PDB file of C-alpha atoms in Angstrom:
ATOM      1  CA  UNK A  25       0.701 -17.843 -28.188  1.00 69.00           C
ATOM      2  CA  UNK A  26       0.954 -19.765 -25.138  1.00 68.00           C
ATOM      3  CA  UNK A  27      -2.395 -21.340 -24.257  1.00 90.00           C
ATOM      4  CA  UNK A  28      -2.805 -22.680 -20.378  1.00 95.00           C
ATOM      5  CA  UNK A  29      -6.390 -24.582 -20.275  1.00 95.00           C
ATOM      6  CA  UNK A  30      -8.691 -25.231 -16.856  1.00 96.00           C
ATOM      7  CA  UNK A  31     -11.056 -27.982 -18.004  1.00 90.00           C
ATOM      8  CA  UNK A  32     -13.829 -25.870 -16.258  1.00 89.00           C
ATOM      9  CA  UNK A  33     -14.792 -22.547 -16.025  1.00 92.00           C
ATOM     10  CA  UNK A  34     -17.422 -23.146 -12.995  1.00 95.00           C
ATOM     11  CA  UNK A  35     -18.136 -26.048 -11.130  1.00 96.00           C
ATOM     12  CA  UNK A  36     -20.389 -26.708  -8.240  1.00 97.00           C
ATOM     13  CA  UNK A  37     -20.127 -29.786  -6.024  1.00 97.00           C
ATOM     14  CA  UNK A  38     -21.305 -31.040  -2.879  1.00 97.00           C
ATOM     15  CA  UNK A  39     -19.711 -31.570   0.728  1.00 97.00           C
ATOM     16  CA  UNK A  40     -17.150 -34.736   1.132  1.00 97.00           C
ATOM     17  CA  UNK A  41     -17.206 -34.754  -2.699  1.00 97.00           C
ATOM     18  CA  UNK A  42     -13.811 -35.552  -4.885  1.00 97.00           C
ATOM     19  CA  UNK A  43     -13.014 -33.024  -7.163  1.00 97.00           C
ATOM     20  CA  UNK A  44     -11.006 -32.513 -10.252  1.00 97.00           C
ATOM     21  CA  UNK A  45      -9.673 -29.208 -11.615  1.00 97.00           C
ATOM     22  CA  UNK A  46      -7.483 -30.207 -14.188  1.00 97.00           C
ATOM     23  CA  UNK A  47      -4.870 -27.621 -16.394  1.00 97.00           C
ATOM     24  CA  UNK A  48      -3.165 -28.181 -19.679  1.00 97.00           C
ATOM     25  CA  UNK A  49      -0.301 -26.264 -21.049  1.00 96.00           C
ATOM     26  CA  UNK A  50       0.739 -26.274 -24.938  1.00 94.00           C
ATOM     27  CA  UNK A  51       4.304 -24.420 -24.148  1.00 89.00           C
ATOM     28  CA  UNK A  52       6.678 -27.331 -23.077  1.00 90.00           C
ATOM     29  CA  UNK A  53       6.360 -25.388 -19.571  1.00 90.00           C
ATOM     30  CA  UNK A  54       8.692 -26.930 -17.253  1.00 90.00           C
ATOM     31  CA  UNK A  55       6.800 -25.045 -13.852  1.00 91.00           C
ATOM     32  CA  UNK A  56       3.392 -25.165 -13.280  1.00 94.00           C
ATOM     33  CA  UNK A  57       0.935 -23.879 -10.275  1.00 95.00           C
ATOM     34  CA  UNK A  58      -2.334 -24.207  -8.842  1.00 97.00           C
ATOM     35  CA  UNK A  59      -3.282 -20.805  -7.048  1.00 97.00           C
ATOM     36  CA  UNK A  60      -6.303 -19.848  -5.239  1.00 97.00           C
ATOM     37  CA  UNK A  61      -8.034 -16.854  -5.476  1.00 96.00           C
ATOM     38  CA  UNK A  62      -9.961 -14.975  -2.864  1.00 94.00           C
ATOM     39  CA  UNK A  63     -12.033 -11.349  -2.470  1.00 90.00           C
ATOM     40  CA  UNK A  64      -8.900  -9.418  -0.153  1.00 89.00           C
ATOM     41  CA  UNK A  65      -6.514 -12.359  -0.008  1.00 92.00           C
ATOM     42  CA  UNK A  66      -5.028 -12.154  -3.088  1.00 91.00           C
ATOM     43  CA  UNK A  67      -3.453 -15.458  -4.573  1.00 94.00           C
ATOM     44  CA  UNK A  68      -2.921 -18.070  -2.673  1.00 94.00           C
ATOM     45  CA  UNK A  69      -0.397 -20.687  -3.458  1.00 95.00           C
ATOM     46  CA  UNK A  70      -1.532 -24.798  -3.129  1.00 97.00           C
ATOM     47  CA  UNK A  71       0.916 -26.708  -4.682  1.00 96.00           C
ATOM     48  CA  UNK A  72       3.491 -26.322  -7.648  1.00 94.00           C
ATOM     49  CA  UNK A  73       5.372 -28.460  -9.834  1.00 94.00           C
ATOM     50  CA  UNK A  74       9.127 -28.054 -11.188  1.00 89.00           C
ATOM     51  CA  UNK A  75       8.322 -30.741 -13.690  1.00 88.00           C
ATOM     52  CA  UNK A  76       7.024 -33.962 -14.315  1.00 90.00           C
ATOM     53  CA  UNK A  77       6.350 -36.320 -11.194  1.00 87.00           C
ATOM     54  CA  UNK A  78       7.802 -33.304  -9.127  1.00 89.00           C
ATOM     55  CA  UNK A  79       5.830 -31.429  -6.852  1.00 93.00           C
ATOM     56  CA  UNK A  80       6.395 -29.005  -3.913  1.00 92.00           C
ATOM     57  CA  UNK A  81       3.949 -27.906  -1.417  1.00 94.00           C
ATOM     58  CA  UNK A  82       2.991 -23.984  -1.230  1.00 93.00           C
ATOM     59  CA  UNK A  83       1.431 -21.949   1.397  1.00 92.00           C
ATOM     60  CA  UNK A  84      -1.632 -23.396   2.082  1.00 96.00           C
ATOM     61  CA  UNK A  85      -1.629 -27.053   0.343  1.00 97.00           C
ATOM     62  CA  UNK A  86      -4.039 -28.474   3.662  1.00 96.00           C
ATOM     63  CA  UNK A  87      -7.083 -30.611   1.586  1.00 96.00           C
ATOM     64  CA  UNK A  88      -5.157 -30.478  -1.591  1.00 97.00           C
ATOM     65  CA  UNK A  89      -2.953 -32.961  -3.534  1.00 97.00           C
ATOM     66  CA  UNK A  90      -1.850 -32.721  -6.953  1.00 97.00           C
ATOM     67  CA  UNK A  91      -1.035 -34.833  -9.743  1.00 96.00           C
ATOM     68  CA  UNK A  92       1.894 -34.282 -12.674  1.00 96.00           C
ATOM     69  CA  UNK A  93       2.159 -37.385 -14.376  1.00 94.00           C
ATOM     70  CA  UNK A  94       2.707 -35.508 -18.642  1.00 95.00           C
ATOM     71  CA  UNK A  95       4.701 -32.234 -18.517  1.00 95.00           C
ATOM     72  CA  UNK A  96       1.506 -30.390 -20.430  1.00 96.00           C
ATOM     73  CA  UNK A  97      -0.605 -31.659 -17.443  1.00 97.00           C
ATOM     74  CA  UNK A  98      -1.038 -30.672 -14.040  1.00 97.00           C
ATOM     75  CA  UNK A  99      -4.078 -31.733 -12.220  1.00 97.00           C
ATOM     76  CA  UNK A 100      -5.323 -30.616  -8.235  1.00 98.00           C
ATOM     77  CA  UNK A 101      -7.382 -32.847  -6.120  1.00 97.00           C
ATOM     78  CA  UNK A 102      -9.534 -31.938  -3.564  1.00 97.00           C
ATOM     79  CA  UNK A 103     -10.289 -35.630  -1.950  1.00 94.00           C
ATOM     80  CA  UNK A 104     -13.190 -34.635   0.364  1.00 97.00           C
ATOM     81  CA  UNK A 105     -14.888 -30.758  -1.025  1.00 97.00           C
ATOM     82  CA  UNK A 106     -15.501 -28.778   2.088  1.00 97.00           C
ATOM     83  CA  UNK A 107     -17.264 -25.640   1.490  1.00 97.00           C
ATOM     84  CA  UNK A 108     -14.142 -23.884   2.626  1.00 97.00           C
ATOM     85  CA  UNK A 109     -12.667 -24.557  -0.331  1.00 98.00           C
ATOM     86  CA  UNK A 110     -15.335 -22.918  -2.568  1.00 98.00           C
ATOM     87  CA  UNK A 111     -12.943 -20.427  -4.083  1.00 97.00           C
ATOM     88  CA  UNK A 112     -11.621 -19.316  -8.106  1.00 96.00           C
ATOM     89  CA  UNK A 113      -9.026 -21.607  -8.796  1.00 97.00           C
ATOM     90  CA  UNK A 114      -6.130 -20.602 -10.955  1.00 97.00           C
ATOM     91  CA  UNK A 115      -3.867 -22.717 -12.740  1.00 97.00           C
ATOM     92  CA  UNK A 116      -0.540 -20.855 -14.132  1.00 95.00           C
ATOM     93  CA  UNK A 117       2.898 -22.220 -16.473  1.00 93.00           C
ATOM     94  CA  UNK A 118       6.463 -20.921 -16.933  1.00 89.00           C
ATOM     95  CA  UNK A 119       9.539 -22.217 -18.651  1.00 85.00           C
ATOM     96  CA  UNK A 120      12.647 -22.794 -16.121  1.00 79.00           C
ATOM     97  CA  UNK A 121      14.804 -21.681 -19.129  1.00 74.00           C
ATOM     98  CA  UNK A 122      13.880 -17.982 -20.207  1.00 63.00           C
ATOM     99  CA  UNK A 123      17.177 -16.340 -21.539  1.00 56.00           C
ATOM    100  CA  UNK A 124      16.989 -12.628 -19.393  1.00 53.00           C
ATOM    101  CA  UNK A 125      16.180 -14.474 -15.927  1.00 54.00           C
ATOM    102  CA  UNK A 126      12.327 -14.891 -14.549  1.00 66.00           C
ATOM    103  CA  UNK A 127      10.126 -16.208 -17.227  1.00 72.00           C
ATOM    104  CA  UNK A 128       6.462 -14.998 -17.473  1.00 85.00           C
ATOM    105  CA  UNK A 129       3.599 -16.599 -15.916  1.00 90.00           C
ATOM    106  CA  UNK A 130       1.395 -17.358 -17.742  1.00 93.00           C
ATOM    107  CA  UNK A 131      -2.317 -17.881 -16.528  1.00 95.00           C
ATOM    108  CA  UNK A 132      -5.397 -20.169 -17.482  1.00 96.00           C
ATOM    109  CA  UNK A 133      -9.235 -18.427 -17.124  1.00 94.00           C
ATOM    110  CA  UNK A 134      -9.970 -19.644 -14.038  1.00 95.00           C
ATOM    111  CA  UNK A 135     -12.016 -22.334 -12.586  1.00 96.00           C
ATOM    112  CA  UNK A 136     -14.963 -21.250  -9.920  1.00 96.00           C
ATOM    113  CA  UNK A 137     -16.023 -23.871  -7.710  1.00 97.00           C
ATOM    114  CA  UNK A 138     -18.775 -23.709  -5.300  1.00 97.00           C
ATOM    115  CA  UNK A 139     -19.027 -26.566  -2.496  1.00 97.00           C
ATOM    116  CA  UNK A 140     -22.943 -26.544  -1.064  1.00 96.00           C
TER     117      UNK A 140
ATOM    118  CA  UNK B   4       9.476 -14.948   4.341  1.00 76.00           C
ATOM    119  CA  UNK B   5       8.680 -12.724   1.803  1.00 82.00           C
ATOM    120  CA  UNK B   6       5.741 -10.512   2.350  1.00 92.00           C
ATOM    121  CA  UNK B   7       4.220  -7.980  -0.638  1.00 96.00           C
ATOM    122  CA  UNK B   8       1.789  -5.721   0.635  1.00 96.00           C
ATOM    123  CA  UNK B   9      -1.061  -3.408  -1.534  1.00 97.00           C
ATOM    124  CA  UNK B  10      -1.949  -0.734   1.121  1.00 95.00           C
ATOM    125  CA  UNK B  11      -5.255   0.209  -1.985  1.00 96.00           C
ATOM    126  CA  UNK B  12      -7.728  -2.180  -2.166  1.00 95.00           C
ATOM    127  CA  UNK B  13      -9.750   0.143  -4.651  1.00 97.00           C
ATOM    128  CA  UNK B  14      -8.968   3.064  -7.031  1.00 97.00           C
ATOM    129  CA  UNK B  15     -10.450   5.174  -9.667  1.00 97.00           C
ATOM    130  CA  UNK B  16      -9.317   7.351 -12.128  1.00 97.00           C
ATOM    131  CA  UNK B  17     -10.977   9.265 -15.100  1.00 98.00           C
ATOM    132  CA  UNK B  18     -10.336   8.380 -18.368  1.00 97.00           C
ATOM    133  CA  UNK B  19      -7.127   9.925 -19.877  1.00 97.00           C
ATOM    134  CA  UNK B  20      -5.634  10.873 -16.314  1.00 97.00           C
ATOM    135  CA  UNK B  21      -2.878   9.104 -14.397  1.00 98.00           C
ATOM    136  CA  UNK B  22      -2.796   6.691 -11.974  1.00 98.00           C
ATOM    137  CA  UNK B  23      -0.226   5.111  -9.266  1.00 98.00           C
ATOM    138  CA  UNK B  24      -0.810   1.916  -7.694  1.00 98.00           C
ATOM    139  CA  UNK B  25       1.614   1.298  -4.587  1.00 98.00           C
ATOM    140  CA  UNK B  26       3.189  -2.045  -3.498  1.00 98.00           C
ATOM    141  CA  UNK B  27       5.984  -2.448  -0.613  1.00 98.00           C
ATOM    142  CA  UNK B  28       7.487  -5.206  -0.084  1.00 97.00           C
ATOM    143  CA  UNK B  29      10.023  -7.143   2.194  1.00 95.00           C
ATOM    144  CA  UNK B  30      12.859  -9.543   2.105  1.00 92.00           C
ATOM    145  CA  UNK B  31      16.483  -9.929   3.226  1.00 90.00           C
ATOM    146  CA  UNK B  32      17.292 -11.446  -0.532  1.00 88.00           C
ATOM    147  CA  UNK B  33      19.735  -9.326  -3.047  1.00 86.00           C
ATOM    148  CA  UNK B  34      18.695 -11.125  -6.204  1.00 87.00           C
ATOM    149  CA  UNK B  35      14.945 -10.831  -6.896  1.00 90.00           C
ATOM    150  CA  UNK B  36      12.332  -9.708  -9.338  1.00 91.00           C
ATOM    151  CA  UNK B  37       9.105  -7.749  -8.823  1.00 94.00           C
ATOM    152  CA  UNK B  38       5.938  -8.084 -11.585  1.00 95.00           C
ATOM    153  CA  UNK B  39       2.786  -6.519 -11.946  1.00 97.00           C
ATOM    154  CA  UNK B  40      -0.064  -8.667 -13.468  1.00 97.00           C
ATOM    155  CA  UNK B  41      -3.260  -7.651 -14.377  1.00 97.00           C
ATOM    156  CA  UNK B  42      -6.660  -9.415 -14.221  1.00 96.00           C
ATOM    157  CA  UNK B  43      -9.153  -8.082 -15.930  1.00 95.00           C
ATOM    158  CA  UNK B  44     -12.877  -8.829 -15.514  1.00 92.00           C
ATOM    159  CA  UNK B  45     -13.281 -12.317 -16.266  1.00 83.00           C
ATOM    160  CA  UNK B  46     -10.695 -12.928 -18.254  1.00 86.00           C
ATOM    161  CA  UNK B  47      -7.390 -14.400 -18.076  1.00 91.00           C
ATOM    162  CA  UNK B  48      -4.615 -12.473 -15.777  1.00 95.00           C
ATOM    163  CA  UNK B  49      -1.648 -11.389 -17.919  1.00 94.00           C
ATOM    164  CA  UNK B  50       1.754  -9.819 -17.069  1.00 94.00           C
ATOM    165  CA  UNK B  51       1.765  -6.013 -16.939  1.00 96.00           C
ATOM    166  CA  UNK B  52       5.543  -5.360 -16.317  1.00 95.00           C
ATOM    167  CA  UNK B  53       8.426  -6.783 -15.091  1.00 93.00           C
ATOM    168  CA  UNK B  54      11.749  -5.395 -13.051  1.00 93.00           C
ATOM    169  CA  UNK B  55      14.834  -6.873 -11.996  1.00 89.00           C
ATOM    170  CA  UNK B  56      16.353  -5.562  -8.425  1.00 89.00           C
ATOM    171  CA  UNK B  57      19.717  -5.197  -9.709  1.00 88.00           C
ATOM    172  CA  UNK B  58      19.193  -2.733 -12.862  1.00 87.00           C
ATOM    173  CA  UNK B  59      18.576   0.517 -11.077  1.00 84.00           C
ATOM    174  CA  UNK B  60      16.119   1.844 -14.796  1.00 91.00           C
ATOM    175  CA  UNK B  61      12.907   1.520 -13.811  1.00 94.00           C
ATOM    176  CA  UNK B  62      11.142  -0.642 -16.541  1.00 93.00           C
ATOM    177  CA  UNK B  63       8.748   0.840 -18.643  1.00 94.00           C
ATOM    178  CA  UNK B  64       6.041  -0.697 -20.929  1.00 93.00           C
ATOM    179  CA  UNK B  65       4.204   1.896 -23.226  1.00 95.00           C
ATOM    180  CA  UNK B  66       1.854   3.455 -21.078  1.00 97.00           C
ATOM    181  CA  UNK B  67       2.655   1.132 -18.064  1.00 97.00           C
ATOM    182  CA  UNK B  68       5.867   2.346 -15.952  1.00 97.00           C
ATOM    183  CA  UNK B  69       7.292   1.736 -12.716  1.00 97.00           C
ATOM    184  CA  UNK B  70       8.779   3.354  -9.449  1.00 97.00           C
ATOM    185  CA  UNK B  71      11.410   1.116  -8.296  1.00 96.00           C
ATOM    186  CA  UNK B  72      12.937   2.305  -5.322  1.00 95.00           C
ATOM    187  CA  UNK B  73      15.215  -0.187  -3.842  1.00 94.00           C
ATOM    188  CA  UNK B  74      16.200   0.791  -0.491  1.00 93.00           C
ATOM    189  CA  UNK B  75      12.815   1.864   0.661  1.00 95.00           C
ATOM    190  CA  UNK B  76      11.265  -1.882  -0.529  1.00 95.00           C
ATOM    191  CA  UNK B  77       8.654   0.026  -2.796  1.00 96.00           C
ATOM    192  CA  UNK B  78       7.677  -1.123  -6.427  1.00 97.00           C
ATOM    193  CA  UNK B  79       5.010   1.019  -7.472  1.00 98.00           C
ATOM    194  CA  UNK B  80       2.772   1.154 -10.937  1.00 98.00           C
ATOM    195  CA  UNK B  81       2.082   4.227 -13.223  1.00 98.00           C
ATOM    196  CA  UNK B  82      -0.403   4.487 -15.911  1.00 98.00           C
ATOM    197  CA  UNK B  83      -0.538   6.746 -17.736  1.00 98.00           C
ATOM    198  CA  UNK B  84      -3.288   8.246 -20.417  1.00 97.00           C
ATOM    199  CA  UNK B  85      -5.564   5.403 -18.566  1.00 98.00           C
ATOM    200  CA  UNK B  86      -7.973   4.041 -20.978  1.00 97.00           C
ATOM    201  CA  UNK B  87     -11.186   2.418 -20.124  1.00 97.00           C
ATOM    202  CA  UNK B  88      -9.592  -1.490 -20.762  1.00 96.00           C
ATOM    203  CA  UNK B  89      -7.266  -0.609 -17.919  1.00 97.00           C
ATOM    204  CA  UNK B  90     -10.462  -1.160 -15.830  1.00 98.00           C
ATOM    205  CA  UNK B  91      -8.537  -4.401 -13.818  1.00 97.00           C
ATOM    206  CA  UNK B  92      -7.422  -6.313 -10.285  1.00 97.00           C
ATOM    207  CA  UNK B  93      -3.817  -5.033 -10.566  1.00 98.00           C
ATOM    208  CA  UNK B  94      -1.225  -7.429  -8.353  1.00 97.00           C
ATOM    209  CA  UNK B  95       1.766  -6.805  -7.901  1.00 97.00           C
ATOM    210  CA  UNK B  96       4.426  -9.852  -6.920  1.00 95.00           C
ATOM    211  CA  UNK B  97       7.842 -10.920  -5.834  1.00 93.00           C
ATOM    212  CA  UNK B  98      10.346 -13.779  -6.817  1.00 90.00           C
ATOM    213  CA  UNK B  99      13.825 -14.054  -5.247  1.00 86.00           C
ATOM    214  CA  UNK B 100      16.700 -15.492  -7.175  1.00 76.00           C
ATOM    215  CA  UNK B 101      18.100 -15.032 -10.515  1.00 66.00           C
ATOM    216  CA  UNK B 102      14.593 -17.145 -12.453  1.00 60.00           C
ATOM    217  CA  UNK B 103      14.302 -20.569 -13.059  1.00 62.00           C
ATOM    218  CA  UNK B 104      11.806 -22.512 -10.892  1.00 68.00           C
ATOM    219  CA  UNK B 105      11.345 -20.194  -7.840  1.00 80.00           C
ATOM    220  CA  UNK B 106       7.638 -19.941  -6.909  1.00 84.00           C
ATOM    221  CA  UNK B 107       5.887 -15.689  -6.750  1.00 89.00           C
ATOM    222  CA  UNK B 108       4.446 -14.294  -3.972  1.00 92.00           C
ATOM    223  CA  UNK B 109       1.359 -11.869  -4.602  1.00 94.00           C
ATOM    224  CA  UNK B 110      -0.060  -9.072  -2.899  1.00 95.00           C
ATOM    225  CA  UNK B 111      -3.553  -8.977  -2.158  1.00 95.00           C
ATOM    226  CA  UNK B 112      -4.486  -6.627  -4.715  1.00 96.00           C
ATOM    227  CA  UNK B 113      -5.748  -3.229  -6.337  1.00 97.00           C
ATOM    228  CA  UNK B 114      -8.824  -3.022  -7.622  1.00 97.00           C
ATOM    229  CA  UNK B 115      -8.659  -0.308 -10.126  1.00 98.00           C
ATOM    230  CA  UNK B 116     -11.693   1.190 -12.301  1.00 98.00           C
ATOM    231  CA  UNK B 117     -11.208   3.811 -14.770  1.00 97.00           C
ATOM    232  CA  UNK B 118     -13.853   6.194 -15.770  1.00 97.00           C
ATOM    233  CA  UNK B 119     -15.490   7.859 -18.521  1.00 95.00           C
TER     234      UNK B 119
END
């Protein structure tokens, strides 16, 4: 089974802090994502990642950067925590080569970080 | 820009019963997929069903089937016989193109709770 990892489940942090959330993938996953989740806004995309050292911008990537430096590894970076950003955070893989067309995401648990 | 919209924040439904969760959507693209993923409560969020814009079946997954209905830019969600670990955020998505590294766009969700 493919197993997509967020290094932490909950998190809490304080204003102008730098934050971590980092994701690991055992699946050879070329794609991975960082979404964010919110009560009536759905999912959000930050950033995502074709494959290693790339990275593309999503919808709302403003106070985010990313880091994809191992295939199995994609890491988001919040440089200065506002308590804006206190959201669930999910991180999400899927091969570029599924035989049928559109590969499956597939999702980690979900990392909930509070900014006080 | 792609735009998928969930007009049902919340549902219910009794145990046994069916249920029909609606998602519209719009694009100008020809080539595109449409998914429903589930998200059950705290846990992991896992793809429900999947359909491709150019087979005209609608795709069906046990109890899980779909109402694809091209022209009118509607993808719902049927379940049938709905059991009690049906009880999930249901979110329905888009991705143009043929697969490979295109990113998804969600909906804001459905909110569905099935009863004893």
């Amino acid at each position: 089974d493919v197993k997509v990892t967020q290094s932490s489940r909950y998190l809490v942090k304080r204003t102008g802090e730098k934050v971590f959330l980092e994701c690991v993938q055992d699946m050879d996953h070329e794609n991975m994502f960082w979404y964010r989740q919110d009560p009536g806004l759905g999912l959000r995309l930050i950033y995502f990642s074709y494959d290693v050292k790339m990275k593309e911008k999503g919808d709302i990537p403003e106070g985010y950067s990313v880091s994809r430096e191992k295939k199995e590894r994609f890491s988001l970076i919040l440089e200065s925590a506002s308590t804006n950003q206190t959201s669930m955070y999910l991180c999400a893989s899927r091969s570029a080569r599924s035989s049928g067309g559109a590969g499956e995401l597939f999702f980690g648990e979900g990392s909930r970080l509070t900014v006080l | 820009a792609q735009t998928v919209t969930q007009s049902q924040p919340e549902m219910s439904v009794q145990e046994a019963e069916t249920v029909t969760l609606s998602c519209t959507y719009d694009t100008s693209e020809s080539n595109y997929y449409l998914f429903w993923y589930k998200q059950p409560p705290s846990r992991q969020m896992i793809l429900v069903i999947r359909q491709e814009a150019y087979k005209q079946q609608n795709a069906t997954e046990n109890r899980f089937s779909v109402n694809f209905q091209k022209a009118a830019k509607s993808f719902s969600l049927k379940i049938s016989d709905s059991q009690l670990g049906d009880t999930a955020m249901y979110f329905c998505a888009f991705m143009k193109g043929q697969g490979g590294s295109e990113k998804l766009v969600f909906g804001k969700g459905t909110k569905l709770t099935v009863n004893p």
